[in-house]
PDB file of C-alpha atoms and ligand atoms in Angstrom:
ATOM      1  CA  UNK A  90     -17.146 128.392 137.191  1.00 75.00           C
ATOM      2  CA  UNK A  91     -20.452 129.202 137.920  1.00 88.00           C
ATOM      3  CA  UNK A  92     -22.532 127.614 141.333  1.00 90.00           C
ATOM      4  CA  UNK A  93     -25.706 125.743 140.880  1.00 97.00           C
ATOM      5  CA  UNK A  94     -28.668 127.909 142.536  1.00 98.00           C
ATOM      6  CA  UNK A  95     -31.790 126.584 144.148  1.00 98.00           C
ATOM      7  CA  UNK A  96     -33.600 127.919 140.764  1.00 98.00           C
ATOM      8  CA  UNK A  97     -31.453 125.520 139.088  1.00 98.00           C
ATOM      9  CA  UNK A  98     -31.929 122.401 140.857  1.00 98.00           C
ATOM     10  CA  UNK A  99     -35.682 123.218 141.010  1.00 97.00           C
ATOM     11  CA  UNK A 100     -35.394 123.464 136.857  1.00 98.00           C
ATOM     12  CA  UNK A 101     -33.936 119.813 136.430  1.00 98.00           C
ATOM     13  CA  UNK A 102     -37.371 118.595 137.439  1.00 98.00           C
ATOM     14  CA  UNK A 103     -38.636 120.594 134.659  1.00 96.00           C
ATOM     15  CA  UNK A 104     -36.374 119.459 132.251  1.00 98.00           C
ATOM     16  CA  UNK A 105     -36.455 115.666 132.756  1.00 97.00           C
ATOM     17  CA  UNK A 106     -33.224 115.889 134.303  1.00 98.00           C
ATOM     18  CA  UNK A 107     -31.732 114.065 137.095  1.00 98.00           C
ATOM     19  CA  UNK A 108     -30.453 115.577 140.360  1.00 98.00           C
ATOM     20  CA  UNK A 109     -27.474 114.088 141.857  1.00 98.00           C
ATOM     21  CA  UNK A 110     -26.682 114.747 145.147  1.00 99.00           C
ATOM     22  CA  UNK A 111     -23.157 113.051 147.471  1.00 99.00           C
ATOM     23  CA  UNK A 112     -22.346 113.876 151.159  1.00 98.00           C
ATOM     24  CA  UNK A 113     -19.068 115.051 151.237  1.00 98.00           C
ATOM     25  CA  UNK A 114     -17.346 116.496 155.037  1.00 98.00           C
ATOM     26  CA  UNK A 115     -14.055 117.789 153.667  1.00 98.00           C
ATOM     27  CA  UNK A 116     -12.015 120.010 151.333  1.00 98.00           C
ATOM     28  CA  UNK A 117     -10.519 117.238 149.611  1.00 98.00           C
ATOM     29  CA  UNK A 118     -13.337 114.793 148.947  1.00 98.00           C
ATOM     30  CA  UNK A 119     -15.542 117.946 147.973  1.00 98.00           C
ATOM     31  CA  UNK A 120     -13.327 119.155 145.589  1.00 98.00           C
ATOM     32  CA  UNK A 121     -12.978 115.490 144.221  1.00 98.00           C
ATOM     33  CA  UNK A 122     -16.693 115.522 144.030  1.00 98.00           C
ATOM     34  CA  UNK A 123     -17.467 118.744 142.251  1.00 98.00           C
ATOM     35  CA  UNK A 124     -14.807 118.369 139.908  1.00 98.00           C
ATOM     36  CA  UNK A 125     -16.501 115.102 138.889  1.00 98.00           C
ATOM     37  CA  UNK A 126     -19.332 117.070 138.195  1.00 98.00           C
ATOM     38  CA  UNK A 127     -21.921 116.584 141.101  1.00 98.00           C
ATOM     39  CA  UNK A 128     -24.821 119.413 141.264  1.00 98.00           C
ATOM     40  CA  UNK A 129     -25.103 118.470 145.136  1.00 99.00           C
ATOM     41  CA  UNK A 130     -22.595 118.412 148.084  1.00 99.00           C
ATOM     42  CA  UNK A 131     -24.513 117.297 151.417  1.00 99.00           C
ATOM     43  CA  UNK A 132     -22.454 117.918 154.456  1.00 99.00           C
ATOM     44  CA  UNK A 133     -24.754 115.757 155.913  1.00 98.00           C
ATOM     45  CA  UNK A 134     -24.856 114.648 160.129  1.00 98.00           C
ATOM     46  CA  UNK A 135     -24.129 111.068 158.872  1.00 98.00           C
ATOM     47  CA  UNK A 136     -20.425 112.684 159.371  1.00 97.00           C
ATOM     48  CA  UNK A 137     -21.046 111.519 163.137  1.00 98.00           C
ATOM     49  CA  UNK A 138     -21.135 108.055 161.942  1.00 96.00           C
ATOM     50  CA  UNK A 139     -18.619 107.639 159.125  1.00 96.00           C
ATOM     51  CA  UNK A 140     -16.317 110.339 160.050  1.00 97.00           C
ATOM     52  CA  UNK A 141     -16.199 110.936 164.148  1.00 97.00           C
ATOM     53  CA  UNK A 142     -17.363 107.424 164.741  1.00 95.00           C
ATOM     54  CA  UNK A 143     -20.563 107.393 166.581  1.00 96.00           C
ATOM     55  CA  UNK A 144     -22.920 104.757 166.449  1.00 95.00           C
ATOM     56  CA  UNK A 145     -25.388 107.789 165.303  1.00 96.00           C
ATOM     57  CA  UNK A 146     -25.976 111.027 164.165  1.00 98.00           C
ATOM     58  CA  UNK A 147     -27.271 112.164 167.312  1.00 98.00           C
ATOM     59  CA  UNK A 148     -24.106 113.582 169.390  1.00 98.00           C
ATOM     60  CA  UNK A 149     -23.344 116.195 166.122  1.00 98.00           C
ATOM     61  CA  UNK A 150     -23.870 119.639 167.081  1.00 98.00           C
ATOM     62  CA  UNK A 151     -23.838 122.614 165.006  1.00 98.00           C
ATOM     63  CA  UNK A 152     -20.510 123.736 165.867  1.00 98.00           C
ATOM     64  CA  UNK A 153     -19.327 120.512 163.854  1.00 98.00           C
ATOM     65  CA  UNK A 154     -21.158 120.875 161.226  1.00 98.00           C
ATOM     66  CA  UNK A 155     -20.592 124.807 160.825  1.00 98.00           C
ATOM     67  CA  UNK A 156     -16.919 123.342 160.913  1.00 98.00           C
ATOM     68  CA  UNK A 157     -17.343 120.783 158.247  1.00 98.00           C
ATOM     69  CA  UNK A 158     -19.426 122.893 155.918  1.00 99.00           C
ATOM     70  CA  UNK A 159     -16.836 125.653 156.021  1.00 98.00           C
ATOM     71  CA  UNK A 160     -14.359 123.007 154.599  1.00 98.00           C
ATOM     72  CA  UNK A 161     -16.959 121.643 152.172  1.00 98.00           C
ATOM     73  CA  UNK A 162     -17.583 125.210 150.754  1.00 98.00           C
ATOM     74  CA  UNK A 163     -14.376 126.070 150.680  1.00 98.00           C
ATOM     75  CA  UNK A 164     -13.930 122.595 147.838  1.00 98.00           C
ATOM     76  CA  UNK A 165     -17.001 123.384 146.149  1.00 98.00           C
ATOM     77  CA  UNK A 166     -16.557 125.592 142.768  1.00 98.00           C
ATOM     78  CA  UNK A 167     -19.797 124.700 140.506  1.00 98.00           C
ATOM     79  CA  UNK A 168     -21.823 122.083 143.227  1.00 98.00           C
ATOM     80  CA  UNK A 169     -24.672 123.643 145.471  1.00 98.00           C
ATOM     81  CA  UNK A 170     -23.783 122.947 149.075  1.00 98.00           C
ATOM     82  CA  UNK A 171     -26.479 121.964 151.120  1.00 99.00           C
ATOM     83  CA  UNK A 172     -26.175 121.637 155.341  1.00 99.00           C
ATOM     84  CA  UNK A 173     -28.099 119.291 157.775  1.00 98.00           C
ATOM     85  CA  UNK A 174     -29.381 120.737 160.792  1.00 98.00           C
ATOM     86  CA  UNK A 175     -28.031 118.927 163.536  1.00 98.00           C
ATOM     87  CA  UNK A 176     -31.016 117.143 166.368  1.00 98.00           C
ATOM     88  CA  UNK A 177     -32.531 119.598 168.604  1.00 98.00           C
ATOM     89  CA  UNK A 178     -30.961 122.570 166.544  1.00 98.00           C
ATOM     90  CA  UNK A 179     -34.868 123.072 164.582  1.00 98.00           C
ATOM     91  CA  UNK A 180     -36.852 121.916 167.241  1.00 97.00           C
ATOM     92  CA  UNK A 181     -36.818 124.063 170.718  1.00 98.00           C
ATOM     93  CA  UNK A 182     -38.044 127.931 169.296  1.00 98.00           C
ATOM     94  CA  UNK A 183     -38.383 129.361 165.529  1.00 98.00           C
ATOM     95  CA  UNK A 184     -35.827 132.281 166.580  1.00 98.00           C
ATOM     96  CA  UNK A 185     -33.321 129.479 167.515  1.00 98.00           C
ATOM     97  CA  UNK A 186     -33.663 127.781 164.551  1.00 98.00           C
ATOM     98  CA  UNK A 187     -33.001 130.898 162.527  1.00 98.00           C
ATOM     99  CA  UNK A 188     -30.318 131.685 164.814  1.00 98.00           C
ATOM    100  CA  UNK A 189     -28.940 128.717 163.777  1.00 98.00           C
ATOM    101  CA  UNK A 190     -29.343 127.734 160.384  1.00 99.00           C
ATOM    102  CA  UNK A 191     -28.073 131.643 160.104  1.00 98.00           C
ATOM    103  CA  UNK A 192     -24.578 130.296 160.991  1.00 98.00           C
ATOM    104  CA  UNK A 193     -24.425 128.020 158.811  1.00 99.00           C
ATOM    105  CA  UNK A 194     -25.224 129.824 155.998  1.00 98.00           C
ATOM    106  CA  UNK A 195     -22.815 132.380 157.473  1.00 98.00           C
ATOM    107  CA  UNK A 196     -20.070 130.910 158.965  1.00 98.00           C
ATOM    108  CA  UNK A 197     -20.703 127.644 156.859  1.00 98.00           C
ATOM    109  CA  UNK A 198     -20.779 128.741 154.001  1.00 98.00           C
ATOM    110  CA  UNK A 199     -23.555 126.624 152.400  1.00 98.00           C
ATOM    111  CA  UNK A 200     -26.485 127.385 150.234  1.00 98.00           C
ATOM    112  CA  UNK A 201     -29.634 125.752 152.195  1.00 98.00           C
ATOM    113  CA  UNK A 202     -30.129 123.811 154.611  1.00 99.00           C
ATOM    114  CA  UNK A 203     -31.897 119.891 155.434  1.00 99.00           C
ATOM    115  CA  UNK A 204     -34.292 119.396 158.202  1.00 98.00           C
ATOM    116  CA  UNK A 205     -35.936 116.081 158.734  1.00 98.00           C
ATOM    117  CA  UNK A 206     -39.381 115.206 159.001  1.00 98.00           C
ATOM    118  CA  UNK A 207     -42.670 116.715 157.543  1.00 98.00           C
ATOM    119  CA  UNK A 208     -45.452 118.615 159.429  1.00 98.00           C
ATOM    120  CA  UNK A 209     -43.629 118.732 162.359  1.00 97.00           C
ATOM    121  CA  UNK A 210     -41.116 121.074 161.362  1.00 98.00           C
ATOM    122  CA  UNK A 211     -44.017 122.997 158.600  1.00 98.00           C
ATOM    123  CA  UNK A 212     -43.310 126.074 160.740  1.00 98.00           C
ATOM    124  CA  UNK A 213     -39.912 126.192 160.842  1.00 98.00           C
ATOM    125  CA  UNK A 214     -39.515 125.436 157.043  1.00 98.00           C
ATOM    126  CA  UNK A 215     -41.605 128.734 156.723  1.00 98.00           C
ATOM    127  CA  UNK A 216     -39.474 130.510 159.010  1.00 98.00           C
ATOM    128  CA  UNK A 217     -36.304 129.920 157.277  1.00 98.00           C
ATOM    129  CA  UNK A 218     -37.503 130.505 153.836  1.00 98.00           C
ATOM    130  CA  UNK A 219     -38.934 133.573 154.765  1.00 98.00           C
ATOM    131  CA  UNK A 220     -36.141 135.169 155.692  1.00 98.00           C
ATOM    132  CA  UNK A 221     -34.537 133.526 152.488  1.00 98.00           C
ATOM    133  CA  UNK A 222     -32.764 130.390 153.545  1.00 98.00           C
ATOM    134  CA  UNK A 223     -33.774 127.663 151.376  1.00 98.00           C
ATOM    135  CA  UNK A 224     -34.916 124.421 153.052  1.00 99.00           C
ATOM    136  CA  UNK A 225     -34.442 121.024 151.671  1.00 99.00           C
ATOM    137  CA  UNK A 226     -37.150 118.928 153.595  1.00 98.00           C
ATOM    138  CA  UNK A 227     -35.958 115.019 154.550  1.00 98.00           C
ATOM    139  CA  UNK A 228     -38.863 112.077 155.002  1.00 98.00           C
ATOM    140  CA  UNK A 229     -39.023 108.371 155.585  1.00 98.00           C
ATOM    141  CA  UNK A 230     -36.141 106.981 157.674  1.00 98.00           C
ATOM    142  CA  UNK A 231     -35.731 109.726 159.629  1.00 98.00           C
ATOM    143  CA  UNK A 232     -32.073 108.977 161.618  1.00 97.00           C
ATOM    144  CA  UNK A 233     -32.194 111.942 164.613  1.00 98.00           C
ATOM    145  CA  UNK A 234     -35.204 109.918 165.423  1.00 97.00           C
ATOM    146  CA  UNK A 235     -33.679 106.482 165.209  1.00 96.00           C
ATOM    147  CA  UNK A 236     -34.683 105.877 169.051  1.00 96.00           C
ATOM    148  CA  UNK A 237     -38.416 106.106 168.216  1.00 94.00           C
ATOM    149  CA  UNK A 238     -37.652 104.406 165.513  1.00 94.00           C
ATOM    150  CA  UNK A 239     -36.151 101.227 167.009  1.00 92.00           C
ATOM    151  CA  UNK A 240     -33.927 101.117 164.036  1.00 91.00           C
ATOM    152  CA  UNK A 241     -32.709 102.167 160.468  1.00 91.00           C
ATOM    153  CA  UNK A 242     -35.780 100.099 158.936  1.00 92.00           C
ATOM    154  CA  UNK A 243     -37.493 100.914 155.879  1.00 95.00           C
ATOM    155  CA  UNK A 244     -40.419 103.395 156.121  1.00 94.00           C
ATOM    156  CA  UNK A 245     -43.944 103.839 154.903  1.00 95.00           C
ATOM    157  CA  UNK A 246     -44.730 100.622 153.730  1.00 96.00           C
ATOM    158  CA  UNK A 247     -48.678 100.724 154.636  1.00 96.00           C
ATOM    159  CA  UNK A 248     -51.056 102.179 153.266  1.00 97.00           C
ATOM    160  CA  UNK A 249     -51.566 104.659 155.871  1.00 98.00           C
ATOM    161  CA  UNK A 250     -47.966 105.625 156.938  1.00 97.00           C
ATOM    162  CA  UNK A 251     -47.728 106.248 152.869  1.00 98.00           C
ATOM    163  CA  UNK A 252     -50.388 108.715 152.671  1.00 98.00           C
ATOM    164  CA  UNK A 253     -48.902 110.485 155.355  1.00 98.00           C
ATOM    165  CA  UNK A 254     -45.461 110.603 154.170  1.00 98.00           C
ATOM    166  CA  UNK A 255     -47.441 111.829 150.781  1.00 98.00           C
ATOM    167  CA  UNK A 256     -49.443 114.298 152.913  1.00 98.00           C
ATOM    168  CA  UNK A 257     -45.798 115.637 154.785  1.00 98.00           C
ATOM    169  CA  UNK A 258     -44.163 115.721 151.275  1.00 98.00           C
ATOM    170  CA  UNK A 259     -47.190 118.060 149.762  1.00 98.00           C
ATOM    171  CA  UNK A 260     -46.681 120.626 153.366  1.00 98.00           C
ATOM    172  CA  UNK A 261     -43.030 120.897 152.732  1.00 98.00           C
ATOM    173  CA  UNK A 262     -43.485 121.984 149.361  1.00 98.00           C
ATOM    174  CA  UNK A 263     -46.237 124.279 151.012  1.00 98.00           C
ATOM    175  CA  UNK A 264     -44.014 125.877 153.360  1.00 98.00           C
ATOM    176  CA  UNK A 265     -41.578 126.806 150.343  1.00 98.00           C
ATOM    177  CA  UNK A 266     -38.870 123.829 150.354  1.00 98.00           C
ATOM    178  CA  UNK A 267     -36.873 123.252 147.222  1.00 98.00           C
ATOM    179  CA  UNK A 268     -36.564 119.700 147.068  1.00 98.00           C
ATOM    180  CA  UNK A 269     -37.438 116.939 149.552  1.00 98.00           C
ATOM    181  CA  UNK A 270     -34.810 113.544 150.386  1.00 98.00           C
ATOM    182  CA  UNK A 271     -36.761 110.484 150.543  1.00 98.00           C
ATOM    183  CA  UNK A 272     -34.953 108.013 152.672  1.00 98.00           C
ATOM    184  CA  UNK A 273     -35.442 104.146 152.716  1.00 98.00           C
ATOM    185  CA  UNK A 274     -39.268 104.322 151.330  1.00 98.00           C
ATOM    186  CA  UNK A 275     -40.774 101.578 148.981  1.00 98.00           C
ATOM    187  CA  UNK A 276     -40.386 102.311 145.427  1.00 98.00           C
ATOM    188  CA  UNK A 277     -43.885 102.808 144.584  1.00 98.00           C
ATOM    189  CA  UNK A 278     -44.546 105.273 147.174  1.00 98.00           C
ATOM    190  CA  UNK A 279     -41.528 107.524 145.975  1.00 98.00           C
ATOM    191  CA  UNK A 280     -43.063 107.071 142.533  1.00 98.00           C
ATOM    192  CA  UNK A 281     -46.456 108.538 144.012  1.00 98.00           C
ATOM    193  CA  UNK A 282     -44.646 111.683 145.804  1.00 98.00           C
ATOM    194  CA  UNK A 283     -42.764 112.605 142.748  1.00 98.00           C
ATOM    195  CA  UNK A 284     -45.293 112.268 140.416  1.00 98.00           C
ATOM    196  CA  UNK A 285     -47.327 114.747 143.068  1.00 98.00           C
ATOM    197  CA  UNK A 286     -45.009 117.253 144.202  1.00 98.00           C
ATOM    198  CA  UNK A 287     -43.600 120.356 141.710  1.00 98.00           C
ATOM    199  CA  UNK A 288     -40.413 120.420 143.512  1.00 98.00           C
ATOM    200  CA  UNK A 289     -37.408 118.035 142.994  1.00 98.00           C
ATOM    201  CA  UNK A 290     -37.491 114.597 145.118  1.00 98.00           C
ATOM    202  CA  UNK A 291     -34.308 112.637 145.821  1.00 98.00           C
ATOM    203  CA  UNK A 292     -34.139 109.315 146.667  1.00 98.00           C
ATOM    204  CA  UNK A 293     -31.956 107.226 149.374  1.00 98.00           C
ATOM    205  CA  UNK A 294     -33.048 103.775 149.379  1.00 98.00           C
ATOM    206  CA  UNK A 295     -36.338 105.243 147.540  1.00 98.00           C
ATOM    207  CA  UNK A 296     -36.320 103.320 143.880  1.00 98.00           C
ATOM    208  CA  UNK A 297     -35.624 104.780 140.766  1.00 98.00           C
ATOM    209  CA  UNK A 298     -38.872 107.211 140.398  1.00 98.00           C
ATOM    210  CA  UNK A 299     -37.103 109.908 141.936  1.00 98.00           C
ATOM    211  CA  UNK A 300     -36.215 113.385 139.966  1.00 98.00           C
ATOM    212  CA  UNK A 301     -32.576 112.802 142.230  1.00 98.00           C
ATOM    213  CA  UNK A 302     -30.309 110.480 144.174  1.00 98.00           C
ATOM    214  CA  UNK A 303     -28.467 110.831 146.986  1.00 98.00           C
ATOM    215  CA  UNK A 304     -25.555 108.715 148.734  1.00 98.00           C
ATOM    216  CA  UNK A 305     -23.505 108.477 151.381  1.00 98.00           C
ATOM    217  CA  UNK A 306     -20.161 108.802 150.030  1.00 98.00           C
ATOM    218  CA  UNK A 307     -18.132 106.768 152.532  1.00 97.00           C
ATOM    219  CA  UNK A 308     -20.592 104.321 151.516  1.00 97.00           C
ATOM    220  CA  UNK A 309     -20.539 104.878 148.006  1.00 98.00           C
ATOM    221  CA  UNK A 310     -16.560 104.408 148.073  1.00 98.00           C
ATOM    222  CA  UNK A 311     -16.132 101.781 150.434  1.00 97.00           C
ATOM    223  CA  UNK A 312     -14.604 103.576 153.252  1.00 95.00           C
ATOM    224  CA  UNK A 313     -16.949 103.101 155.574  1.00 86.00           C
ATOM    225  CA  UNK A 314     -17.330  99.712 156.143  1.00 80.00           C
ATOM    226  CA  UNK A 315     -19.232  99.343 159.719  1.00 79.00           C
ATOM    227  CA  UNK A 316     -22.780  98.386 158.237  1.00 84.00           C
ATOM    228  CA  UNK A 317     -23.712  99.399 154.202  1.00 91.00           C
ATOM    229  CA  UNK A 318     -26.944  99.717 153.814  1.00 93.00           C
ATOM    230  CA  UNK A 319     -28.704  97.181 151.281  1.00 94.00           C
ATOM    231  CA  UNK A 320     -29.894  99.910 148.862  1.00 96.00           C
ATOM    232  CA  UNK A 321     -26.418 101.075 148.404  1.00 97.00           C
ATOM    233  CA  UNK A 322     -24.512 100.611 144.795  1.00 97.00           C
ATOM    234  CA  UNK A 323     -20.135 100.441 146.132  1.00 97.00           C
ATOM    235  CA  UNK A 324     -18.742 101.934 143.098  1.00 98.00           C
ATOM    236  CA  UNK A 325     -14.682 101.619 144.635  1.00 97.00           C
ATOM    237  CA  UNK A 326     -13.514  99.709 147.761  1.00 96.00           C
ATOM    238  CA  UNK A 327     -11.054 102.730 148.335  1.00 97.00           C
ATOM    239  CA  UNK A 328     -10.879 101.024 151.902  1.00 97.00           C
ATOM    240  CA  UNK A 329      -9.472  98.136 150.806  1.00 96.00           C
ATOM    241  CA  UNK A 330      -6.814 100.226 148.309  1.00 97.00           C
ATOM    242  CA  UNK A 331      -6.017 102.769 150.761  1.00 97.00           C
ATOM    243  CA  UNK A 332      -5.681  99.661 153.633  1.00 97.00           C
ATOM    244  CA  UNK A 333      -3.291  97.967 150.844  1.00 98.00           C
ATOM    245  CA  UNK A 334      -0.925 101.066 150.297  1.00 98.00           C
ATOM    246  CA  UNK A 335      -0.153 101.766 153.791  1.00 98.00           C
ATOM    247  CA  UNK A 336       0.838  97.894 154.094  1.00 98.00           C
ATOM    248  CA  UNK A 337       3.232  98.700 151.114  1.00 98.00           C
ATOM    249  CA  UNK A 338       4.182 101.450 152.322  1.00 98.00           C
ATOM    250  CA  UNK A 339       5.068  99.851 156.048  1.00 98.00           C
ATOM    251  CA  UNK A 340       6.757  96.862 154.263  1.00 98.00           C
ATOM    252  CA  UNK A 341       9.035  99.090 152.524  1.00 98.00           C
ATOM    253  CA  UNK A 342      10.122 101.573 155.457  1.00 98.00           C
ATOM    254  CA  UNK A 343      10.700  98.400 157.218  1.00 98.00           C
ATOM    255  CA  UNK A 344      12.783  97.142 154.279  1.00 98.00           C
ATOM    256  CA  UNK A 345      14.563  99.752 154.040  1.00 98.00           C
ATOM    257  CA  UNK A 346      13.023 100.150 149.959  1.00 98.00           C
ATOM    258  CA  UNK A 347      11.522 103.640 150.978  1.00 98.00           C
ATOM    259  CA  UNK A 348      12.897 106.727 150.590  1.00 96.00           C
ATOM    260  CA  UNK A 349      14.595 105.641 147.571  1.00 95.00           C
ATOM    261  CA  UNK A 350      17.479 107.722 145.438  1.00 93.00           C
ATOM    262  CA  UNK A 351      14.469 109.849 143.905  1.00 94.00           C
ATOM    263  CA  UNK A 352      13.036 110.698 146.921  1.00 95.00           C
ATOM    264  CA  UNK A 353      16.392 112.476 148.369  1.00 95.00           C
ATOM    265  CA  UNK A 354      17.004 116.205 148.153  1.00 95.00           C
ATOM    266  CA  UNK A 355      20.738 116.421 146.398  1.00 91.00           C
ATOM    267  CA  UNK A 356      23.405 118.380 148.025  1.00 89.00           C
ATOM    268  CA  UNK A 357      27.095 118.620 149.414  1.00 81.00           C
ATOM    269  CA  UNK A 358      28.633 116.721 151.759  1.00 77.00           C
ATOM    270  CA  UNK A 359      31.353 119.459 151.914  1.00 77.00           C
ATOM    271  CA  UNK A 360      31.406 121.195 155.530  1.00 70.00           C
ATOM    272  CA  UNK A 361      33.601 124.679 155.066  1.00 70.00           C
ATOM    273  CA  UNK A 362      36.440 124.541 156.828  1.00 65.00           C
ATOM    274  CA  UNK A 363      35.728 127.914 159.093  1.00 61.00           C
TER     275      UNK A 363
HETATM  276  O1  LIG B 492     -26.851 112.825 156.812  1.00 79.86           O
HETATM  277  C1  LIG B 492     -26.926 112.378 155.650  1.00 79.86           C
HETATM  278  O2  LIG B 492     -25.950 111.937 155.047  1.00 79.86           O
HETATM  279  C2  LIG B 492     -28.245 112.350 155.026  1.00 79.86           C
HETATM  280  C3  LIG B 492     -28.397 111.504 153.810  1.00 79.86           C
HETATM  281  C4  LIG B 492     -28.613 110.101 154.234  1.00 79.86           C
HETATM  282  C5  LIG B 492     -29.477 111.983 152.923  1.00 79.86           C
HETATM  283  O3  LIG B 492     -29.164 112.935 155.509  1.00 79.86           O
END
């Protein structure tokens, strides 16, 4: 099966076409995903949060996410897979951040990789891309800077904080970034960036005027059930199920129900006589 490329994502905007886009951390969930057809797979830092735990996505370092990605990749036959940069990895020298967005692509095995925010990290976006690693930018809620933040509020809802976020969308696409996640943003102002910008946007909490989407899975599925965001659609409480089998499954090794005749290998009771 053939991958998606950056050329091809960049084309759906072209072609009226909608990107979609999950975050997936594992083998199994990515190869779940891509087989269901996704052009996307985000090994996104929220992994800190729905998969290690943490109350944020600050304590992920690259080593995780190099280890996650590899695992992602490894799912991922026809999906484009697309790495965050973990906080502080992009931020301290433009050889470091090569340095390490290099891993990923070569120890990770992904395709591009996501930096949040928008003229702050202009130069590092240029960087990257010239020496041909595709950047997907990341604006609005921005959650490595959740402290400054005071919160996982909505973003950019006056009229100046818009025309920035408009501003930082137009110097990402600049710099040479493929496509650009808006996260928790009023409609209308998505509506405004992707009407202005040549490159893909995909929306989080961002309305329905975006060329993409982009969810959370464990949020999608109902496996992470800590805090869901308003914005988010649960397509399957596969908590719930999965919380429901192993109950079944405890009742009946306490019952004595499981393993059952099928579930036994056959063989002799005969013991030779040697
Ligand atoms: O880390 C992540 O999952 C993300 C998405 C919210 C876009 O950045």
């Amino acid at each position: 099966m053939k991958h998606l490329r950056i050329p091809d994502v960049k084309n759906k905007k072209q072609q009226g076409e909608k990107v979609t886009m999950l975050t997936a951390y594992d083998f199994v969930l990515a190869r779940l995903l891509d087989e269901a057809g996704i052009d996307i797979l985000l090994v996104g830092d929220s992994l800190g949060m729905v998969v290690l735990g943490y109350e944020t996505t600050l304590p992920v370092t690259l080593e995780m996410m190099i280890h996650h990605s590899r695992a992602v990749s490894r799912g991922a036959q026809r999906a484009l897979v697309v790495a965050d940069m973990p906080f502080l990895t992009y931020h301290i020298s433009l050889s470091e951040a090569v340095q390490n967005a290099g891993r990923l692509i070569q120890e990770g095995g992904v395709a591009a990789v996501k930096m949040e925010g928008g003229r702050t990290v202009v130069d590092v976006t240029r960087r990257l891309v010239e020496v041909g690693i595709p950047v997907m930018g990341h604006l609005g809620l921005l959650p490595q800077s959740i402290h400054q933040l005071g919160g996982f509020r909505p973003q950019a809802r006056g009229k100046a904080a818009a025309q920035r976020l408009l501003e930082d969308a137009e110097i990402l696409e600049e710099a040479g970034a493929f496509a650009v996640v808006l996260e928790s943003v009023p409609a209308e102002v998505a509506k405004r960036v992707t009407a202005r910008l040549s490159i893909p946007t995909i929306g989080i909490g961002a309305g329905p005027h975006c060329d993409g989407q982009v969810l959370v899975s464990h949020d999608a599925f109902g496996l992470y059930q800590a805090s869901v965001p308003p914005f988010v659609k649960q397509y399957v409480q596969l908590g719930a199920q999965l919380k429901k089998a192993a109950q079944t499954y405890i009742a009946d090794v306490q019952a004595g129900r499981f393993p059952a005749q099928e579930h036994c290998f056959e063989g002799t009771t005969e013991v030779s006589s040697e």
